[in-house]
C-alpha positions as a Python dict, from the first residue, in 0.01 Angstrom:
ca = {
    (1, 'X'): (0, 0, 0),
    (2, 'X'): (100, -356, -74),
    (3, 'X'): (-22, -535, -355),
    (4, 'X'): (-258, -799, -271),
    (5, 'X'): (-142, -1170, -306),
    (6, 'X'): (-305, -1434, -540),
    (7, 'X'): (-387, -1745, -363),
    (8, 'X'): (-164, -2031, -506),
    (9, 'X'): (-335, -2372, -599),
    (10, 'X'): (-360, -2556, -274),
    (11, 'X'): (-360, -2267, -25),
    (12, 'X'): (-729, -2258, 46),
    (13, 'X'): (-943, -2004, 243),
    (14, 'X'): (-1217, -2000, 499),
    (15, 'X'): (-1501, -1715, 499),
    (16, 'X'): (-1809, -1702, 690),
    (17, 'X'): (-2087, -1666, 446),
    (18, 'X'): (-2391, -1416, 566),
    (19, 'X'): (-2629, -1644, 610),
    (20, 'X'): (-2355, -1752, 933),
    (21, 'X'): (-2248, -2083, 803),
    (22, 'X'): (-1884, -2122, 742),
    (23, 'X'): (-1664, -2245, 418),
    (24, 'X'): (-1347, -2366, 322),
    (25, 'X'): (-1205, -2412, -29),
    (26, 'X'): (-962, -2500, -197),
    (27, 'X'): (-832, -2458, -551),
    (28, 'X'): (-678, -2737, -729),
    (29, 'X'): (-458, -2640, -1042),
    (30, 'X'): (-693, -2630, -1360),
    (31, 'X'): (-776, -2891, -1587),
    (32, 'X'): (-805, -2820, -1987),
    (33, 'X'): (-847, -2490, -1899),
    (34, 'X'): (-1136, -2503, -1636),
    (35, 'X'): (-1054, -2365, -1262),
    (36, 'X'): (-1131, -2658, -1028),
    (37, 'X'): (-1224, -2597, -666),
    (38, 'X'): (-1333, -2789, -324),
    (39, 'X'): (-1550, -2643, -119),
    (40, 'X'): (-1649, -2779, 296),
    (41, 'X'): (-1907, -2597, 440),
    (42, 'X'): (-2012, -2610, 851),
    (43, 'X'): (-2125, -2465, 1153),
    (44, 'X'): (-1811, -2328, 1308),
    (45, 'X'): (-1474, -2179, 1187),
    (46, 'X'): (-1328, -2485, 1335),
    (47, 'X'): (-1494, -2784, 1148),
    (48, 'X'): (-1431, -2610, 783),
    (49, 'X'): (-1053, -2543, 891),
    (50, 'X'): (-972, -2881, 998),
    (51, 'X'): (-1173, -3036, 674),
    (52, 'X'): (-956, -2731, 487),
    (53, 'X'): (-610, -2874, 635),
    (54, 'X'): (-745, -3251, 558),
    (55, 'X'): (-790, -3119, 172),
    (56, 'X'): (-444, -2959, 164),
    (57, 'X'): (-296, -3263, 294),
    (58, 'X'): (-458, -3500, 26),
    (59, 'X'): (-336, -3208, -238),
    (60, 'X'): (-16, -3197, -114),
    (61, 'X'): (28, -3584, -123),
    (62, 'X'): (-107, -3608, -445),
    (63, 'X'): (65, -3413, -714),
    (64, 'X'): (-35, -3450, -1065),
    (65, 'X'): (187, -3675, -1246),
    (66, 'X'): (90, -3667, -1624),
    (67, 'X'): (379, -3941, -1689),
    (68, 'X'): (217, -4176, -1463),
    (69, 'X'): (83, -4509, -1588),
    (70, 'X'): (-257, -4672, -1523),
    (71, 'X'): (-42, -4982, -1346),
    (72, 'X'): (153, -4791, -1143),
    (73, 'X'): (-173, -4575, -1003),
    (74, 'X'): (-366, -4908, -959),
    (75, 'X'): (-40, -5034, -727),
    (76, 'X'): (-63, -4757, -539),
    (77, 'X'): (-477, -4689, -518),
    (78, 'X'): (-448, -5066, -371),
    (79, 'X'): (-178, -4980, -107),
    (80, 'X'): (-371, -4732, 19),
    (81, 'X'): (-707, -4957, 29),
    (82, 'X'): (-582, -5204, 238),
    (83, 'X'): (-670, -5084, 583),
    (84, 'X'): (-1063, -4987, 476),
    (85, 'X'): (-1180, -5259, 296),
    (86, 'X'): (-1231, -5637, 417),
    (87, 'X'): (-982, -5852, 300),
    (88, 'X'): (-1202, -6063, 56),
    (89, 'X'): (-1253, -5737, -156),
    (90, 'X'): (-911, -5656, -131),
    (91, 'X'): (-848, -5996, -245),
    (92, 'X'): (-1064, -5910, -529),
    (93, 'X'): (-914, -5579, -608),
    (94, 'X'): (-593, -5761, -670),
    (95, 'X'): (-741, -6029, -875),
    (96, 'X'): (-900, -5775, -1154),
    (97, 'X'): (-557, -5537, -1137),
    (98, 'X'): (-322, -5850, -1172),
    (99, 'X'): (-519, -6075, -1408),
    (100, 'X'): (-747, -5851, -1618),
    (101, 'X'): (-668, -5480, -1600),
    (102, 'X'): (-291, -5452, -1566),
    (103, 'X'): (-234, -5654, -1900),
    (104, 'X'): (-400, -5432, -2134),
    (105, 'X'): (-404, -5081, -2021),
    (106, 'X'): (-139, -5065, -1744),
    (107, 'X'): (64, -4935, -2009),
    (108, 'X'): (-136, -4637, -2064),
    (109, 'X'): (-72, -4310, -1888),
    (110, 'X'): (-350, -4221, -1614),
    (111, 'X'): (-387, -3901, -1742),
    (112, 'X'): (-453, -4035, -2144),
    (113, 'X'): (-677, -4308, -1981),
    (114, 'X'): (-1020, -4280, -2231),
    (115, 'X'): (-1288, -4469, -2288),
    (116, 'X'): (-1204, -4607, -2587),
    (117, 'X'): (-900, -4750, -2442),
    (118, 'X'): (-1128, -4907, -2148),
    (119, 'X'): (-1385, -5041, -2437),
    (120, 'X'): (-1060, -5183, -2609),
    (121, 'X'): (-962, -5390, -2285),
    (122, 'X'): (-1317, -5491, -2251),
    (123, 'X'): (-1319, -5641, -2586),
    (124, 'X'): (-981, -5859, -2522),
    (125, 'X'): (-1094, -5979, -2175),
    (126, 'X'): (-1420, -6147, -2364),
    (127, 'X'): (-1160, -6266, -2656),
    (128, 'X'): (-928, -6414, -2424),
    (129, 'X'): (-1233, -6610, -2251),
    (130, 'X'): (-1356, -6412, -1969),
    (131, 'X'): (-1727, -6448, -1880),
    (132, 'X'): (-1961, -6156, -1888),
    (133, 'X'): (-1997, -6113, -1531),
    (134, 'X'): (-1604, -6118, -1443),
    (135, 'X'): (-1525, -5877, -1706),
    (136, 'X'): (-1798, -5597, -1545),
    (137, 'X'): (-1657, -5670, -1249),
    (138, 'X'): (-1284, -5621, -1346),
    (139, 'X'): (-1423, -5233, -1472),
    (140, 'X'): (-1600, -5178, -1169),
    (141, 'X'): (-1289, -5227, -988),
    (142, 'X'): (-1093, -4961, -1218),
    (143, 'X'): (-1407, -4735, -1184),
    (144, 'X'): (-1372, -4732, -804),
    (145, 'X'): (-976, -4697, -835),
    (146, 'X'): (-1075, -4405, -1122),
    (147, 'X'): (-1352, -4243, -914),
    (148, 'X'): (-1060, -4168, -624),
    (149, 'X'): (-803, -4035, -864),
    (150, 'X'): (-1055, -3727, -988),
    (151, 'X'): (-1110, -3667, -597),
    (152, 'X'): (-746, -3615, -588),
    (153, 'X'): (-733, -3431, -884),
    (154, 'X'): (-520, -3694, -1090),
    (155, 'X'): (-779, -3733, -1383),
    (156, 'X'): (-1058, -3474, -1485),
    (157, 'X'): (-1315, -3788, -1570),
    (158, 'X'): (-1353, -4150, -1510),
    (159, 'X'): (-1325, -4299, -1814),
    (160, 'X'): (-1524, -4577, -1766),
    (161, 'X'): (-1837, -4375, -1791),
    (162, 'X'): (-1960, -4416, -2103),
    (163, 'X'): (-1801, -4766, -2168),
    (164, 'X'): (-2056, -5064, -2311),
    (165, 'X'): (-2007, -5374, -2048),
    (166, 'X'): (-2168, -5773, -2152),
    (167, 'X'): (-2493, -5806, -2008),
    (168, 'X'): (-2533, -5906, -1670),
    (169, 'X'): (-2660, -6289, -1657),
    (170, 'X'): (-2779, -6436, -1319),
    (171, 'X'): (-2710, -6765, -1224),
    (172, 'X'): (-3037, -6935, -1174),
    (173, 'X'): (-3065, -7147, -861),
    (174, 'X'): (-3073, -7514, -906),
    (175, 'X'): (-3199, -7671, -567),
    (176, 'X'): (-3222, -7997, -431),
    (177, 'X'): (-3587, -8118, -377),
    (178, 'X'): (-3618, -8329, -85),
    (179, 'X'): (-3534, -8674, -205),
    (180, 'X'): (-3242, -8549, -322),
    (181, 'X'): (-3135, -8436, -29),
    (182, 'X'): (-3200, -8730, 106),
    (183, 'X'): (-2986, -8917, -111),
    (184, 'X'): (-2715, -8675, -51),
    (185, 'X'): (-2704, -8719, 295),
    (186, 'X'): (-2759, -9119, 282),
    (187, 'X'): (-2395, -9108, 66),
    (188, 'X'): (-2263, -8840, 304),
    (189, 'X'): (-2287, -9041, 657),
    (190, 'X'): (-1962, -9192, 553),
    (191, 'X'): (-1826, -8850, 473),
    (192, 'X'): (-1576, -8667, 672),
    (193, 'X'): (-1764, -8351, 619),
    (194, 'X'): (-2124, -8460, 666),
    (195, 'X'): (-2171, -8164, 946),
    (196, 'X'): (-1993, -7917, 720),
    (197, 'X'): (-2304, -8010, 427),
    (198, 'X'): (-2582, -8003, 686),
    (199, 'X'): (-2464, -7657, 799),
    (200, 'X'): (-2545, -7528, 477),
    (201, 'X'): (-2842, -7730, 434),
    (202, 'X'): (-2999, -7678, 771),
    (203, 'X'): (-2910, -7328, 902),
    (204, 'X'): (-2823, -7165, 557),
    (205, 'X'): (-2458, -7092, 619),
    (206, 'X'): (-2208, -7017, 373),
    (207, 'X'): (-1868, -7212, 293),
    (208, 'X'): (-1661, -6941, 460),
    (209, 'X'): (-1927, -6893, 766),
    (210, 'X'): (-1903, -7313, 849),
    (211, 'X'): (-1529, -7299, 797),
    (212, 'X'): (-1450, -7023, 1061),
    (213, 'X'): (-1696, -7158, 1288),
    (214, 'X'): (-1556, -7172, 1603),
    (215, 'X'): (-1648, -7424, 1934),
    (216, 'X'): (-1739, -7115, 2199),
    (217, 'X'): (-2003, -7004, 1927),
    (218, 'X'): (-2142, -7388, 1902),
    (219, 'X'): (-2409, -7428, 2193),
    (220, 'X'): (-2534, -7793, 2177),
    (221, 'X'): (-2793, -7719, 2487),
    (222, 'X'): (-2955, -7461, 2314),
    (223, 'X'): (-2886, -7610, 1976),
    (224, 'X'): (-2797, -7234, 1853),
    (225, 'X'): (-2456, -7121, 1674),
    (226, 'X'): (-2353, -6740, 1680),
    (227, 'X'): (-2200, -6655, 1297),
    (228, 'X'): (-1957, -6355, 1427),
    (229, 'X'): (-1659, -6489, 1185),
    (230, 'X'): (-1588, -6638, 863),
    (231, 'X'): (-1242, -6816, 675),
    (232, 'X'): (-1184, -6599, 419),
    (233, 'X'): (-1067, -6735, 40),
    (234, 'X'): (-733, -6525, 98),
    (235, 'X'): (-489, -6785, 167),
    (236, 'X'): (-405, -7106, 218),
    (237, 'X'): (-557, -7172, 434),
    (238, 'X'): (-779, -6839, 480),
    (239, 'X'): (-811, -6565, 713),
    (240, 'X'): (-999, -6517, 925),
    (241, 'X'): (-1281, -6190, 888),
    (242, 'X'): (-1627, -6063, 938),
    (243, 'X'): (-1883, -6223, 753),
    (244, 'X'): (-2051, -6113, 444),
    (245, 'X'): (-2207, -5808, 482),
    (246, 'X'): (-2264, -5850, 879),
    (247, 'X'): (-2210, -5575, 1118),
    (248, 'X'): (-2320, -5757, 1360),
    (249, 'X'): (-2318, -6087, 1496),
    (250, 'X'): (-2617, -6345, 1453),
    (251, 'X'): (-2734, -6640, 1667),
    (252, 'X'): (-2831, -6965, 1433),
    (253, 'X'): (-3058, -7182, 1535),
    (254, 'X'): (-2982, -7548, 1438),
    (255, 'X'): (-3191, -7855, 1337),
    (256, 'X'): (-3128, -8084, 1596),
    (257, 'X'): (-2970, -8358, 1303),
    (258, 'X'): (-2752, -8068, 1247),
    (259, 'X'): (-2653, -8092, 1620),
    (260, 'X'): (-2612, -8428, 1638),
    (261, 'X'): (-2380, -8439, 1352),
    (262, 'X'): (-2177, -8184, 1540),
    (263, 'X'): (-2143, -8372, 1891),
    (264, 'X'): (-2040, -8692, 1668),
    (265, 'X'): (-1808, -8455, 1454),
    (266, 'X'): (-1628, -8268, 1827),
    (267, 'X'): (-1601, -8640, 1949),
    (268, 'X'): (-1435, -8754, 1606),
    (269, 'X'): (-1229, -8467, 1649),
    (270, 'X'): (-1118, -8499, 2010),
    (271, 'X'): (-1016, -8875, 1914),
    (272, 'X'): (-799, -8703, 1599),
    (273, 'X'): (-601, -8494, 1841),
    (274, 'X'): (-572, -8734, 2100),
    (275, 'X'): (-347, -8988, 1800),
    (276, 'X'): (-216, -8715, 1623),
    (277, 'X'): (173, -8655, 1716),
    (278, 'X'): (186, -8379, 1480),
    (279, 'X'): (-102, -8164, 1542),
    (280, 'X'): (-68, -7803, 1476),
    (281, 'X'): (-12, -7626, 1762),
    (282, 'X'): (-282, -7335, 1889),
    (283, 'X'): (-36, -7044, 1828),
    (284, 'X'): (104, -7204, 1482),
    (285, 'X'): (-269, -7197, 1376),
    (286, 'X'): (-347, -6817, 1481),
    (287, 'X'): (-9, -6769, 1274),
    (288, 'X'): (-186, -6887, 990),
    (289, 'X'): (-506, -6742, 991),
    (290, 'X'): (-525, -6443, 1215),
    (291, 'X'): (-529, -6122, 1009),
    (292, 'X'): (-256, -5862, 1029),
    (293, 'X'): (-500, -5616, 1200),
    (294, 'X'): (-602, -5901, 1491),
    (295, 'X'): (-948, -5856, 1589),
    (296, 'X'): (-1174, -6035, 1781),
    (297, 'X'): (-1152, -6353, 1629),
    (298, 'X'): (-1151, -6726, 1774),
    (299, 'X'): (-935, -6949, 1595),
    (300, 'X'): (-997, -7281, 1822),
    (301, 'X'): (-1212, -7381, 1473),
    (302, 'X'): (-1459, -7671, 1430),
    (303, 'X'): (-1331, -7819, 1092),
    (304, 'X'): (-930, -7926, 1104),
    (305, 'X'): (-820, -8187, 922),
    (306, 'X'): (-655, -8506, 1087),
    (307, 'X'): (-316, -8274, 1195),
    (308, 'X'): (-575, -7957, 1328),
    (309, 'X'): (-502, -7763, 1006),
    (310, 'X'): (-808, -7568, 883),
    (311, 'X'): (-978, -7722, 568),
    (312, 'X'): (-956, -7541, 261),
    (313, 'X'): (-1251, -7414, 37),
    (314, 'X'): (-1077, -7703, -251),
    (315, 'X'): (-1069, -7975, -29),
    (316, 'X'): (-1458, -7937, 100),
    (317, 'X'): (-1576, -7886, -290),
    (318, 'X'): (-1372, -8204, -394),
    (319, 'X'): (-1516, -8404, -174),
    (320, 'X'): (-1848, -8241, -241),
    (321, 'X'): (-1855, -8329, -600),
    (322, 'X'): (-1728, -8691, -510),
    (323, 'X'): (-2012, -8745, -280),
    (324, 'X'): (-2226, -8601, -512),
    (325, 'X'): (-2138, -8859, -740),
    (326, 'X'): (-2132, -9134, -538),
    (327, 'X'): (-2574, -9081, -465),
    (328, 'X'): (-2598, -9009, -830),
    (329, 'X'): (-2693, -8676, -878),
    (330, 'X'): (-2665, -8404, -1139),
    (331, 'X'): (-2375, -8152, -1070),
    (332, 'X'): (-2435, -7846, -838),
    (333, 'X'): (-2193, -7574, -653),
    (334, 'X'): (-2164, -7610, -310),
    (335, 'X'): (-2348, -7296, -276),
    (336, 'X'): (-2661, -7407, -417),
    (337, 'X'): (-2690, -7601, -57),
    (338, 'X'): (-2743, -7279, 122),
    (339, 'X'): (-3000, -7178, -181),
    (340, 'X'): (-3166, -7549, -121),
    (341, 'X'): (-3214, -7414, 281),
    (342, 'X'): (-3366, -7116, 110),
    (343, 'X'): (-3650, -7352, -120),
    (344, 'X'): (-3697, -7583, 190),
    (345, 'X'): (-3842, -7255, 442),
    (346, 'X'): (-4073, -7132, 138),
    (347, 'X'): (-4179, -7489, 88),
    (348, 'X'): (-4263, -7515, 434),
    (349, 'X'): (-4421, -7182, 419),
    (350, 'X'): (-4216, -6928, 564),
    (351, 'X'): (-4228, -6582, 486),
    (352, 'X'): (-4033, -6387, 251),
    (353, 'X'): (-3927, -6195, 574),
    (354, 'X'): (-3828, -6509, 757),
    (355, 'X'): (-3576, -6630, 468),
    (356, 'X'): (-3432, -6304, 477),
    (357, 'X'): (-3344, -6313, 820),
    (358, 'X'): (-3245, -6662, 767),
    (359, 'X'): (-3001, -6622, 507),
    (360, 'X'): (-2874, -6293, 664),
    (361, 'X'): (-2929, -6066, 377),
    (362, 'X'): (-2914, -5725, 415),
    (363, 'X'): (-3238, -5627, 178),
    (364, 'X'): (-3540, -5838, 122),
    (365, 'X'): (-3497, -5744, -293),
    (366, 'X'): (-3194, -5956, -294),
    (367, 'X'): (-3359, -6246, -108),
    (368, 'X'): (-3707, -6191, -358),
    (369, 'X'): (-3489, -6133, -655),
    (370, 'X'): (-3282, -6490, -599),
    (371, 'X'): (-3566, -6714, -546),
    (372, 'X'): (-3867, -6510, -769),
    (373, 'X'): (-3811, -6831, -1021),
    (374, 'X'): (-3964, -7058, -744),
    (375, 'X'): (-4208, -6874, -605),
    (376, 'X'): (-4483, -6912, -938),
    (377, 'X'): (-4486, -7335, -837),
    (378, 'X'): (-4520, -7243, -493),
    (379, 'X'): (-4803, -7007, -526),
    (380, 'X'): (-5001, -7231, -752),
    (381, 'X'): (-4952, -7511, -456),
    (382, 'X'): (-5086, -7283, -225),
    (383, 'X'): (-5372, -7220, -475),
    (384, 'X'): (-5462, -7565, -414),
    (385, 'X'): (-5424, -7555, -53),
    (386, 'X'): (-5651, -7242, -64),
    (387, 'X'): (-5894, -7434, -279),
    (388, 'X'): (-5919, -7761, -55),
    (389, 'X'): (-5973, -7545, 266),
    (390, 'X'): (-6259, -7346, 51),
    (391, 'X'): (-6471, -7659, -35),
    (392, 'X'): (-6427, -7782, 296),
    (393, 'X'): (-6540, -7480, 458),
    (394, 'X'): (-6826, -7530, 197),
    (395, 'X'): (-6878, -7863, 232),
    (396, 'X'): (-6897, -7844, 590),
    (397, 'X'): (-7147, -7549, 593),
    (398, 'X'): (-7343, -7775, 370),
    (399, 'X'): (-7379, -8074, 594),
    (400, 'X'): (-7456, -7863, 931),
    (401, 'X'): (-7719, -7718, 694),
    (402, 'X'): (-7881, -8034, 610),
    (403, 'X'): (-7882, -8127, 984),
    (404, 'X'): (-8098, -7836, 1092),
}
């Protein structure tokens, strides 16, 4: 009789268990001692093989390397994050590897990675200037890129686990009240970009969502825009991608001084192309900001410059803070527009709800949580409004009463 064969790390098995579901596992090679498996469970021999073969695959392409660095994993964790994450993140990713995690523990081998050495960088990012909320998000970065190496059985823990990160602090919303806005716009009628502000004022949209707007998604009739695109910080110019958090498109509607700022903006435009011997030709400009992966994008954009190529997130904030300047008001971030749409629906009364949908986020906490700091003033001017329409009701009452 033959001796019965061990199972070597990686080879895996699939049982059917008595209760008539199937399993798959897989042992990985142990870890300080401790046996490490993987088990898939399903319905039919079929599934847990083919999630079995997936497993041996990712073990097989993943040998444990216990001279490999932190910077080197990090290089290769972002190769292999490019195709399923949006650009902007991956932008991101790079951004906190390059500039703030690479620097001080890149040096460190993956498998030595502890938290004290994590603590350690957190400690030089804040010395070397970096706010509060960059530095968490520089270790949430590594915690993602940690949390895939244990799947693959690189590291045992994530060392970030236990690390202490600067407290979160939340920029607090600075609006424009009305006459401010007025103001604003007075000094902006001169500006090139006066429709790209009253986008953002009027319909809520963000810097990336006006510039990747696109002329089939304007509809002057119905004074409606459909937000199915954005222009993406990776660049210059951008790229184009899906807007923030969107799975979907959404249709806009637009103020109608928002529209007319468009038509004069399209004929502006038209009379730009028509005297421009240089502009940039339609497949030069899909060159520039089509992604790699295509998709269903439109680059014919509303916003070019005078030669039709797209404007750049620096351009439209330099000119914002010059116009802002020119009407005399305190400093704000071009952002703080779309938060100024926000104040403007609950001053008018809209529902928390209605902003939501508005603004496009995907939970009505983030919406509450942004704008909670207006909402006491607001409730105490609907106090009053209560109160008037109370002693009316009263007063009213009391007159028909004397009558009879």
């Amino acid at each position: 009789m033959g001796e019965k064969r061990r199972r070597g790390h990686g080879e895996g098995s699939v049982y059917q268990r008595s209760d008539g579901r199937w399993v798959a596992v897989i042992e990985y090679p142990p870890v300080a001692g401790k046996r490490r498996r993987k088990y898939v469970y399903g319905s039919t021999r079929r599934e847990v093989t083919t999630a079995l073969r997936e497993l041996q695959r990712r073990h097989s392409s993943s040998p444990r390397n216990d001279r490999q660095t932190v910077g080197a994993y990090l290089a290769s964790w972002l190769d292999a994050c490019q195709e399923s994450v949006r650009p902007i993140t991956m932008d991101r990713y790079r951004t906190a590897v390059r500039l703030h995690l690479a620097p001080y523990i890149g040096h460190v081998r993956l498998t030595r990675l502890g938290p004290e050495d994590v603590q350690t960088a957190v400690a030089a990012m804040r010395e070397g200037g970096l706010s509060g909320n960059s530095t968490r998000l520089a270790v949430q970065v590594l915690t993602t890129a940690l949390r895939r190496a244990q799947r693959l059985g690189l590291v045992e823990t994530v060392a970030t686990d236990h690390v202490l990160l600067p407290r979160h602090t939340r920029y607090i919303v600075q609006p424009w009240t009305p006459d401010e806005v007025g103001r604003f716009l007075a000094a902006a009628r001169t500006d090139r970009f006066e429709a790209v502000y009253l986008l953002a004022i009027g319909a809520g949209l963000r810097l990336g969502e006006v510039l990747g707007l696109a002329w089939p998604f304007v509809d002057f009739t119905a004074g409606t825009a459909r937000i199915s695109q954005q222009l993406t910080s990776l660049g210059p110019p951008g790229t184009l991608g899906r807007p923030k958090g969107q799975d979907s498109e959404a249709i806009v509607r637009l103020p109608s001084i928002v529209v007319d700022a468009l038509r004069r903006w399209h004929e502006r435009q038209e009379r730009e192309r028509a005297m421009a011997s240089d502009w940039l030709d339609s497949a030069e400009l899909a060159r520039l900001i089509m992604p790699p992966r295509g998709g269903p994008f439109s680059t014919d954009l509303v916003f070019l410059g005078p030669t039709g190529y797209p404007l750049g997130r620096r351009t439209v904030r330099r000119q914002f803070v010059l116009t802002t300047n020119a009407a005399g008001l305190s400093r704000r971030r071009f952002h703080d527009l779309r938060h100024t749409h926000a104040t403007f629906l609950l001053s008018i009364g809209a529902s928390m709800k209605e902003i939501q949908a508005s603004l496009r986020h995907s939970r009505m906490s983030i919406t509450a949580d942004t704008y909670a700091h207006i909402l006491p003033g607001l409730a105490e001017a609907n106090a009053s409004r209560m109160d008037a329409l109370m002693r009316g009701a009263v007063a009213a009452a009391s007159g028909a009463g004397e009558e009879g």
